[in-house]
Coordinates of C-alpha atoms in Angstrom, one line a residue:
X1 CA 54.4 39.9 52.7
X2 CA 51.8 40.4 50.0
X3 CA 52.0 41.6 46.2
X4 CA 50.1 45.2 46.3
X5 CA 50.8 46.7 42.7
X6 CA 49.5 49.9 41.7
X7 CA 49.7 51.8 38.5
X8 CA 53.0 53.7 39.4
X9 CA 54.7 50.7 40.9
X10 CA 53.6 47.4 39.5
X11 CA 56.4 45.8 42.1
X12 CA 55.4 47.2 45.3
X13 CA 54.9 44.7 48.3
X14 CA 52.9 45.1 51.4
X15 CA 54.7 43.8 54.7
X16 CA 52.9 43.2 57.9
X17 CA 54.7 42.3 61.1
X18 CA 54.1 41.9 64.9
X19 CA 56.6 43.5 67.2
X20 CA 57.5 46.7 69.0
X21 CA 58.0 50.2 67.6
X22 CA 61.9 49.6 68.3
X23 CA 62.0 46.5 66.4
X24 CA 60.0 47.9 63.6
X25 CA 62.5 51.0 63.2
X26 CA 65.5 48.6 63.4
X27 CA 63.9 46.3 60.7
X28 CA 63.2 49.1 58.2
X29 CA 66.4 50.8 58.7
X30 CA 68.2 47.3 57.7
X31 CA 66.1 46.6 54.5
X32 CA 67.7 47.3 51.3
X33 CA 64.9 48.7 49.6
X34 CA 62.8 51.8 49.7
X35 CA 59.9 51.6 52.3
X36 CA 57.0 53.8 53.0
X37 CA 55.8 55.0 56.5
X38 CA 54.8 52.4 58.9
X39 CA 51.3 52.6 59.8
X40 CA 49.1 50.7 62.6
X41 CA 46.9 47.7 61.4
X42 CA 44.2 46.4 63.6
X43 CA 44.7 42.8 62.5
X44 CA 44.5 40.1 64.9
X45 CA 47.8 38.6 63.7
X46 CA 50.0 41.9 63.0
X47 CA 50.0 45.3 64.4
X48 CA 52.4 47.0 62.1
X49 CA 52.2 47.4 58.1
X50 CA 54.4 49.3 55.6
X51 CA 55.0 49.2 51.9
X52 CA 58.1 48.1 50.3
X53 CA 58.6 49.8 46.7
X54 CA 60.4 48.5 43.4
X55 CA 60.9 45.0 45.2
X56 CA 62.7 42.9 42.2
X57 CA 63.1 39.4 42.6
X58 CA 66.7 39.8 43.6
X59 CA 65.9 42.5 46.2
X60 CA 62.8 40.4 47.5
X61 CA 65.5 37.6 48.3
X62 CA 67.6 40.0 50.1
X63 CA 64.7 41.3 52.0
X64 CA 63.6 38.0 53.2
X65 CA 67.0 37.3 54.4
X66 CA 67.0 40.3 56.6
X67 CA 63.6 39.3 58.0
X68 CA 65.2 35.8 59.1
X69 CA 68.4 37.4 60.6
X70 CA 66.3 39.8 62.7
X71 CA 63.7 37.0 63.6
X72 CA 65.5 33.7 63.2
X73 CA 62.2 31.8 64.7
X74 CA 59.8 33.7 62.8
X75 CA 58.3 33.0 59.4
X76 CA 58.0 35.0 56.0
X77 CA 54.6 34.2 54.5
X78 CA 53.6 35.2 50.8
X79 CA 50.0 36.1 51.3
X80 CA 47.1 36.9 48.7
X81 CA 46.8 40.8 49.1
X82 CA 43.3 40.8 48.0
X83 CA 42.1 38.3 50.7
X84 CA 44.2 40.3 53.3
X85 CA 42.5 43.6 52.6
X86 CA 39.0 41.9 52.6
X87 CA 39.4 40.5 56.1
X88 CA 37.5 42.4 58.7
X89 CA 38.6 42.5 62.5
X90 CA 36.0 41.1 64.7
X91 CA 35.3 44.3 66.7
X92 CA 33.1 45.3 63.9
X93 CA 30.6 42.8 65.6
X94 CA 30.6 45.0 68.8
X95 CA 28.9 48.0 66.6
X96 CA 26.3 45.8 65.2
X97 CA 25.4 44.2 68.4
X98 CA 24.8 47.7 69.7
X99 CA 22.5 48.5 66.7
X100 CA 21.0 45.2 67.3
X101 CA 20.2 45.5 71.0
X102 CA 18.5 48.8 70.2
X103 CA 15.9 46.9 68.4
X104 CA 15.3 44.1 70.8
X105 CA 15.0 46.0 73.9
X106 CA 18.3 44.8 75.3
X107 CA 20.4 47.3 77.2
X108 CA 24.0 47.1 78.5
X109 CA 27.5 47.0 76.8
X110 CA 28.5 44.1 74.7
X111 CA 30.7 41.5 76.3
X112 CA 34.3 42.2 76.6
X113 CA 36.5 40.5 74.0
X114 CA 39.8 39.3 74.6
X115 CA 43.0 39.6 72.6
X116 CA 44.6 42.5 70.8
X117 CA 42.8 45.9 70.5
X118 CA 43.2 49.7 71.0
X119 CA 43.7 50.5 74.6
X120 CA 41.3 53.0 76.4
X121 CA 42.3 56.6 76.2
X122 CA 43.6 58.1 79.4
X123 CA 42.3 61.3 81.0
X124 CA 43.6 64.4 79.8
X125 CA 45.6 66.6 82.0
X126 CA 43.5 69.6 81.4
X127 CA 39.9 70.0 82.8
X128 CA 37.4 70.9 79.9
X129 CA 33.9 72.2 80.6
X130 CA 31.5 69.8 78.5
X131 CA 29.5 72.9 77.2
X132 CA 32.5 74.3 75.2
X133 CA 35.1 71.3 74.9
X134 CA 37.7 74.2 74.6
X135 CA 41.4 73.1 73.7
X136 CA 44.5 75.0 74.6
X137 CA 44.7 78.0 72.5
X138 CA 47.7 76.9 70.6
X139 CA 45.6 74.2 68.8
X140 CA 43.2 75.7 66.1
X141 CA 40.0 73.6 66.9
X142 CA 36.6 74.4 65.5
X143 CA 33.9 74.6 68.1
X144 CA 31.3 71.8 68.6
X145 CA 27.7 73.0 67.6
X146 CA 25.6 72.8 70.5
X147 CA 22.6 72.3 68.4
X148 CA 24.1 69.2 66.7
X149 CA 23.5 66.4 69.2
X150 CA 22.0 63.0 68.9
X151 CA 18.6 64.0 70.2
X152 CA 18.2 66.5 67.2
X153 CA 19.0 63.9 64.5
X154 CA 16.1 62.5 62.7
X155 CA 16.7 58.7 62.5
X156 CA 14.8 56.5 59.7
X157 CA 15.4 53.3 57.7
X158 CA 17.8 55.2 55.7
X159 CA 20.4 56.0 58.3
X160 CA 19.6 53.8 61.3
X161 CA 22.7 51.7 61.1
X162 CA 25.0 54.6 60.8
X163 CA 23.1 56.4 63.8
X164 CA 23.7 53.4 65.8
X165 CA 27.1 53.0 64.9
X166 CA 28.0 56.6 65.9
X167 CA 26.3 56.4 69.2
X168 CA 28.1 53.2 70.0
X169 CA 31.4 55.0 69.1
X170 CA 30.5 58.1 71.2
X171 CA 29.7 56.1 74.3
X172 CA 33.0 53.8 74.0
X173 CA 35.6 56.2 72.5
X174 CA 38.7 54.5 71.1
X175 CA 37.1 50.9 72.4
X176 CA 34.3 49.8 70.0
X177 CA 35.6 50.8 66.5
X178 CA 38.5 53.1 65.3
X179 CA 38.4 55.0 63.1
X180 CA 35.1 55.4 62.1
X181 CA 34.5 56.9 58.6
X182 CA 31.0 58.3 57.6
X183 CA 30.4 59.1 54.1
X184 CA 27.2 60.9 52.3
X185 CA 26.1 63.4 49.8
X186 CA 25.6 66.9 51.1
X187 CA 22.6 67.1 53.5
X188 CA 22.5 63.5 54.6
X189 CA 23.5 64.4 58.2
X190 CA 27.4 63.8 58.6
X191 CA 28.6 66.5 59.9
X192 CA 25.6 66.2 62.4
X193 CA 26.8 62.9 63.4
X194 CA 30.4 64.2 63.5
X195 CA 29.5 67.0 66.0
X196 CA 26.8 64.9 68.1
X197 CA 29.7 62.2 68.5
X198 CA 32.1 65.0 70.0
X199 CA 29.2 66.6 72.3
X200 CA 28.5 63.2 73.6
X201 CA 32.4 62.4 74.3
X202 CA 32.9 65.6 76.0
X203 CA 29.6 65.5 78.2
X204 CA 30.2 62.2 79.1
X205 CA 33.6 63.0 80.8
X206 CA 34.6 66.6 81.7
X207 CA 38.3 65.6 81.3
X208 CA 37.9 64.7 77.5
X209 CA 38.3 67.1 74.8
X210 CA 37.8 66.8 71.1
X211 CA 40.1 68.2 68.5
X212 CA 37.5 69.3 65.4
X213 CA 39.2 70.1 62.1
X214 CA 37.8 70.9 58.8
X215 CA 40.2 68.9 56.2
X216 CA 40.5 72.1 54.3
X217 CA 42.8 73.5 57.1
X218 CA 45.2 70.6 56.5
X219 CA 45.3 71.6 52.7
X220 CA 45.8 75.3 53.1
X221 CA 48.4 74.7 55.8
X222 CA 46.2 76.3 58.5
X223 CA 47.2 73.7 61.1
X224 CA 50.4 73.9 62.5
X225 CA 52.5 70.8 61.8
X226 CA 55.1 71.6 64.2
X227 CA 52.6 70.9 67.0
X228 CA 51.9 67.4 65.7
X229 CA 55.2 66.3 67.3
X230 CA 53.8 66.5 71.0
X231 CA 50.4 65.0 71.3
X232 CA 49.9 66.7 74.6
X233 CA 47.0 69.3 74.4
X234 CA 45.8 67.9 71.2
X235 CA 42.6 66.3 72.6
X236 CA 41.2 62.7 73.4
X237 CA 39.3 62.5 70.0
X238 CA 40.0 63.6 66.3
X239 CA 37.1 64.8 64.4
X240 CA 37.9 65.8 60.6
X241 CA 35.0 67.0 58.4
X242 CA 35.2 66.6 54.5
X243 CA 38.3 64.6 54.2
X244 CA 37.9 64.8 50.3
X245 CA 39.4 68.3 50.5
X246 CA 42.7 67.1 51.0
X247 CA 42.8 66.3 47.0
X248 CA 45.8 67.9 45.5
X249 CA 47.6 68.8 48.6
X250 CA 50.5 66.6 49.6
X251 CA 51.6 68.7 52.4
X252 CA 47.8 68.6 53.9
X253 CA 47.7 64.8 53.5
X254 CA 51.3 64.3 55.2
X255 CA 49.8 66.4 58.1
X256 CA 46.8 64.5 58.3
X257 CA 48.7 61.2 58.4
X258 CA 50.9 62.4 60.9
X259 CA 48.0 63.6 63.3
X260 CA 46.1 60.3 62.7
X261 CA 49.2 58.2 63.8
X262 CA 49.4 60.1 66.8
X263 CA 45.8 59.7 67.8
X264 CA 45.5 56.0 66.7
X265 CA 48.9 54.8 68.5
X266 CA 47.2 56.2 72.0
X267 CA 43.8 54.3 71.0
X268 CA 42.1 58.0 70.9
X269 CA 38.9 57.7 68.7
X270 CA 39.1 59.1 65.1
X271 CA 36.1 60.0 63.1
X272 CA 36.1 61.2 59.4
X273 CA 33.5 62.4 57.2
X274 CA 33.5 62.3 53.5
X275 CA 30.8 62.9 50.5
X276 CA 32.3 59.6 49.1
X277 CA 33.6 56.1 50.4
X278 CA 37.5 55.7 50.7
X279 CA 37.6 53.6 47.3
X280 CA 36.3 56.8 45.5
X281 CA 39.2 59.0 47.0
X282 CA 41.5 57.7 44.4
X283 CA 43.6 60.9 44.2
X284 CA 44.7 60.5 47.7
X285 CA 47.8 59.0 48.8
X286 CA 47.7 55.1 49.2
X287 CA 48.9 54.9 52.8
X288 CA 46.3 57.6 53.8
X289 CA 43.7 55.3 52.2
X290 CA 44.8 52.2 53.9
X291 CA 44.4 54.1 57.4
X292 CA 40.8 55.3 56.7
X293 CA 39.8 51.8 55.8
X294 CA 41.2 50.4 58.9
X295 CA 37.9 51.0 60.6
X296 CA 34.2 50.8 60.1
X297 CA 33.1 52.3 56.8
X298 CA 29.3 53.3 56.9
X299 CA 27.2 55.6 54.6
X300 CA 24.3 58.0 55.0
X301 CA 21.4 58.0 52.7
X302 CA 18.8 60.8 52.0
X303 CA 15.3 59.6 52.7
X304 CA 13.0 58.8 50.0
X305 CA 10.8 61.3 48.5
X306 CA 7.4 61.6 49.9
X307 CA 4.9 62.2 47.2
X308 CA 1.9 64.3 48.1
X309 CA -1.5 63.2 48.1
X310 CA -3.9 64.9 45.6
X311 CA -6.2 67.3 47.4
X312 CA -9.8 65.9 47.8
X313 CA -12.6 67.8 46.4
X314 CA -14.7 69.9 48.8
X315 CA -17.9 68.2 49.8
X316 CA -21.1 69.6 48.5
X317 CA -23.4 71.4 50.9
X318 CA -25.4 69.2 53.2
X319 CA -29.2 68.7 52.3
X320 CA -31.5 69.8 55.1
X321 CA -32.4 66.5 56.9
X322 CA -35.3 64.4 56.3
X323 CA -37.6 63.9 59.4
X324 CA -36.4 60.8 61.4
X325 CA -38.8 57.8 61.1
X326 CA -37.9 54.8 63.2
X327 CA -37.1 51.9 61.5
X328 CA -38.9 48.6 61.7
X329 CA -37.1 45.8 63.8
X330 CA -34.3 44.2 62.1
X331 CA -34.3 40.6 61.2
X332 CA -31.4 38.8 62.9
X333 CA -28.1 38.9 60.6
X334 CA -26.7 35.6 59.4
X335 CA -23.4 34.6 60.8
X336 CA -20.7 35.8 59.0
X337 CA -18.7 33.6 56.5
X338 CA -15.4 32.7 57.3
X339 CA -12.9 34.8 55.2
X340 CA -11.1 33.0 52.4
X341 CA -7.5 32.1 52.5
X342 CA -5.2 34.6 51.0
X343 CA -4.4 33.8 47.4
X344 CA -0.5 34.4 46.5
X345 CA -0.4 34.6 42.7
X346 CA 1.9 32.4 40.9
X347 CA 5.3 33.7 40.2
X348 CA 6.2 34.8 36.6
X349 CA 8.1 32.4 34.3
X350 CA 11.9 32.9 34.4
X351 CA 13.4 33.9 31.0
X352 CA 15.6 31.1 29.5
X353 CA 14.1 28.4 31.5
X354 CA 11.9 25.8 30.0
X355 CA 8.5 25.0 31.8
X356 CA 9.5 21.8 33.2
X357 CA 12.4 23.7 35.0
X358 CA 10.4 26.5 36.2
X359 CA 10.8 26.6 40.3
X360 CA 7.8 25.6 41.9
X361 CA 6.4 28.1 44.3
X362 CA 7.3 27.6 47.9
X363 CA 6.7 29.5 50.9
X364 CA 9.6 29.4 53.5
X365 CA 9.9 31.3 57.0
X366 CA 13.3 32.8 58.4
X367 CA 13.6 31.8 61.2
X368 CA 12.0 28.3 60.8
X369 CA 10.0 27.0 63.6
X370 CA 6.9 28.0 65.3
X371 CA 5.5 31.4 64.6
X372 CA 5.6 34.0 67.7
X373 CA 2.4 36.2 67.7
X374 CA 4.8 39.1 69.0
X375 CA 7.0 39.0 65.8
X376 CA 6.0 41.3 62.8
X377 CA 5.9 39.2 59.6
X378 CA 7.7 40.5 56.4
X379 CA 6.9 39.2 53.0
X380 CA 9.9 39.0 50.6
X381 CA 10.7 37.5 47.1
X382 CA 14.1 35.9 47.2
X383 CA 16.7 35.6 44.2
X384 CA 19.9 33.8 43.8
X385 CA 22.2 33.0 40.8
X386 CA 21.0 30.3 38.5
X387 CA 22.8 26.9 39.4
X388 CA 23.9 28.2 42.9
X389 CA 21.4 26.2 45.1
X390 CA 24.2 25.4 48.0
X391 CA 24.9 29.0 48.2
X392 CA 21.2 29.9 48.4
X393 CA 20.8 27.4 51.3
X394 CA 24.0 29.0 53.2
X395 CA 22.3 32.5 52.7
X396 CA 18.9 31.5 54.2
X397 CA 20.5 29.5 57.2
X398 CA 22.7 32.5 57.9
X399 CA 19.7 34.9 58.1
X400 CA 17.8 32.4 60.3
X401 CA 20.9 32.0 62.8
X402 CA 21.5 36.0 63.1
X403 CA 17.8 36.8 63.7
X404 CA 17.7 34.3 66.8
X405 CA 20.9 35.2 68.1
X406 CA 20.1 39.0 68.2
X407 CA 16.2 38.2 69.1
X408 CA 15.0 40.5 66.5
X409 CA 11.4 40.5 66.6
X410 CA 10.4 39.7 63.1
X411 CA 9.6 36.8 60.7
X412 CA 10.4 36.5 56.9
X413 CA 8.0 35.0 54.8
X414 CA 9.7 34.0 51.6
X415 CA 7.0 33.9 48.9
X416 CA 9.4 32.3 46.3
X417 CA 13.0 31.5 45.9
X418 CA 13.7 32.3 42.3
X419 CA 17.2 31.6 40.3
X420 CA 18.1 34.4 37.8
X421 CA 20.5 33.9 34.8
X422 CA 23.7 36.0 35.6
X423 CA 26.0 34.6 32.5
X424 CA 24.3 36.8 29.7
X425 CA 22.8 40.0 29.7
X426 CA 20.8 40.3 33.1
X427 CA 17.1 40.9 32.7
X428 CA 17.0 43.7 35.8
X429 CA 13.0 44.3 35.3
X430 CA 12.3 40.6 35.9
X431 CA 13.4 41.1 39.6
X432 CA 10.5 44.0 40.0
X433 CA 7.9 42.2 37.9
X434 CA 8.2 39.1 40.0
X435 CA 7.9 41.1 43.3
X436 CA 4.7 42.8 42.0
X437 CA 3.3 39.4 40.9
X438 CA 3.7 38.0 44.4
X439 CA 2.2 41.5 45.7
X440 CA 5.4 42.0 48.0
X441 CA 7.6 45.0 48.2
X442 CA 10.9 43.3 49.7
X443 CA 13.3 41.8 47.5
X444 CA 16.3 39.7 48.9
X445 CA 19.0 39.1 46.5
X446 CA 22.3 37.0 46.6
X447 CA 24.7 38.8 44.2
X448 CA 26.5 37.0 41.4
X449 CA 29.5 35.4 41.3
X450 CA 33.1 36.9 40.6
X451 CA 32.9 35.7 37.1
X452 CA 30.1 38.1 36.1
X453 CA 31.3 41.0 34.2
X454 CA 29.8 43.4 36.3
X455 CA 31.3 44.4 39.8
X456 CA 28.9 43.7 42.5
X457 CA 28.7 47.3 43.4
X458 CA 27.6 47.8 39.9
X459 CA 25.0 45.0 39.8
X460 CA 23.4 46.2 43.2
X461 CA 23.5 49.8 42.1
X462 CA 21.5 49.2 38.8
X463 CA 19.0 47.0 40.6
X464 CA 18.4 49.2 43.3
X465 CA 17.9 52.2 41.2
X466 CA 15.2 50.2 39.2
X467 CA 13.3 48.8 42.5
X468 CA 13.4 52.4 44.2
X469 CA 11.2 53.5 41.2
X470 CA 8.9 50.5 42.0
X471 CA 8.9 51.3 45.8
X472 CA 10.5 48.0 46.2
X473 CA 13.0 47.7 49.2
X474 CA 16.2 45.7 48.1
X475 CA 18.4 43.7 50.7
X476 CA 21.3 42.8 49.0
X477 CA 24.0 40.0 50.1
X478 CA 27.4 40.4 48.0
X479 CA 28.6 37.1 46.8
X480 CA 31.9 37.9 48.6
X481 CA 30.4 38.4 51.9
X482 CA 28.1 35.2 51.8
X483 CA 29.8 34.0 55.2
X484 CA 29.8 37.4 56.8
X485 CA 27.4 37.5 59.6
X486 CA 27.4 41.2 59.8
X487 CA 25.9 41.7 56.4
X488 CA 22.8 39.5 57.5
X489 CA 22.6 41.7 60.4
X490 CA 22.5 44.7 58.7
X491 CA 19.8 43.5 56.2
X492 CA 17.7 42.1 59.3
X493 CA 17.9 45.5 60.8
X494 CA 16.6 47.1 57.7
X495 CA 14.0 44.8 57.4
X496 CA 12.7 45.3 61.0
X497 CA 12.2 48.9 60.3
X498 CA 9.9 48.1 57.1
X499 CA 6.4 49.3 57.4
X500 CA 4.0 46.6 58.3
X501 CA 2.6 46.7 54.8
X502 CA 6.0 45.7 53.4

């Protein structure tokens, strides 16, 4: 059990168990406290979770007694709720490996994993033509737009990772990661990817069908709740667009949760889109948000604006050509001098540090070892919190291991490794000045530790806004994800897409 308070109930607890559905019902029925609806969790250690409300110390002792009476050989563990929520299932690596293979030229599915995971969806009893993906008339499914397919989706550095994750889910519905949550502003392409996933699923197997629903139908009562008691005929994949439309509709949220559980329990793929990430949907029910966060949450960004070059003036009319006089024989040219070695300007002094404590300029390579002529080089300035040299070393080592593991054909030339002061007011312009002094347009930053006044999201948001104005690419490693391999792979993939001039 983990203490999981919120504003309306500071004594709420979250319980996670491993057992059958019958054992779960028996347990909840025997508990002397108010419990929420159970939901599926993708943890390796547990397969069910539910909330226990208003759990006073006296009631908590009775709840523990019930646990121990129904499972004498089991254990009741008190866990840190924050640690539990931040853990990510290992299946996320499958999606990232699929994205990495698209850059390294490798093909084929990722190696199969052992251990718990959602079962593959079985064939639907109804045969559905791929072109229409029609469902039984009693199920109000929106039609899939034929033009919204993967081939028509414009891919760039701003959306490459999300596009790769969507393709991986479409090729392996219910197996790679479930659910897939895509968020982005209007016009970023989330609805396009939602339809493209559906088109890919039904075109790959004529027996499969997709249920496409706009979330506003749940909010307005347009989706018949009575049909949700029987999953037959609902389809093999659930696609829900604009989940933020459920705000303020208790009935709509309840219907969505019921439909979500029907699909997820059977291992059927679920894809949800929104204009904001789950943590920004605070007006939705807590148990609904916990379901949305079970799977991969990925965002779509808009492409960077392209500035139009000023029009060149019209050339003057050419003068009539002069008579051609053959030139005298030219003297032999002297040998070309060797080009001078490139000069890397010294980095700017760091505010708050004495001249003696200023870091020495030192070039590092990621990964280390001899250079491969087929690998493209990317120049970068690296920053880390002052006094956190050990964590800086961990970050650099992780980068090298991930790039070698996934055979990415790039090599990062780290022109500087610069500590920044995070305990007082952060000098954000210093990052861009340092990059300009080194003549590089890529910035790798290890975020500040949790003791800092700003959250990691706020720090990264302020810094990214400033660097974007200077046309500098930010690759941010949050302090809380220092040991998460997927974060380094995501940054390495972005770096592999940068233009050669970067």
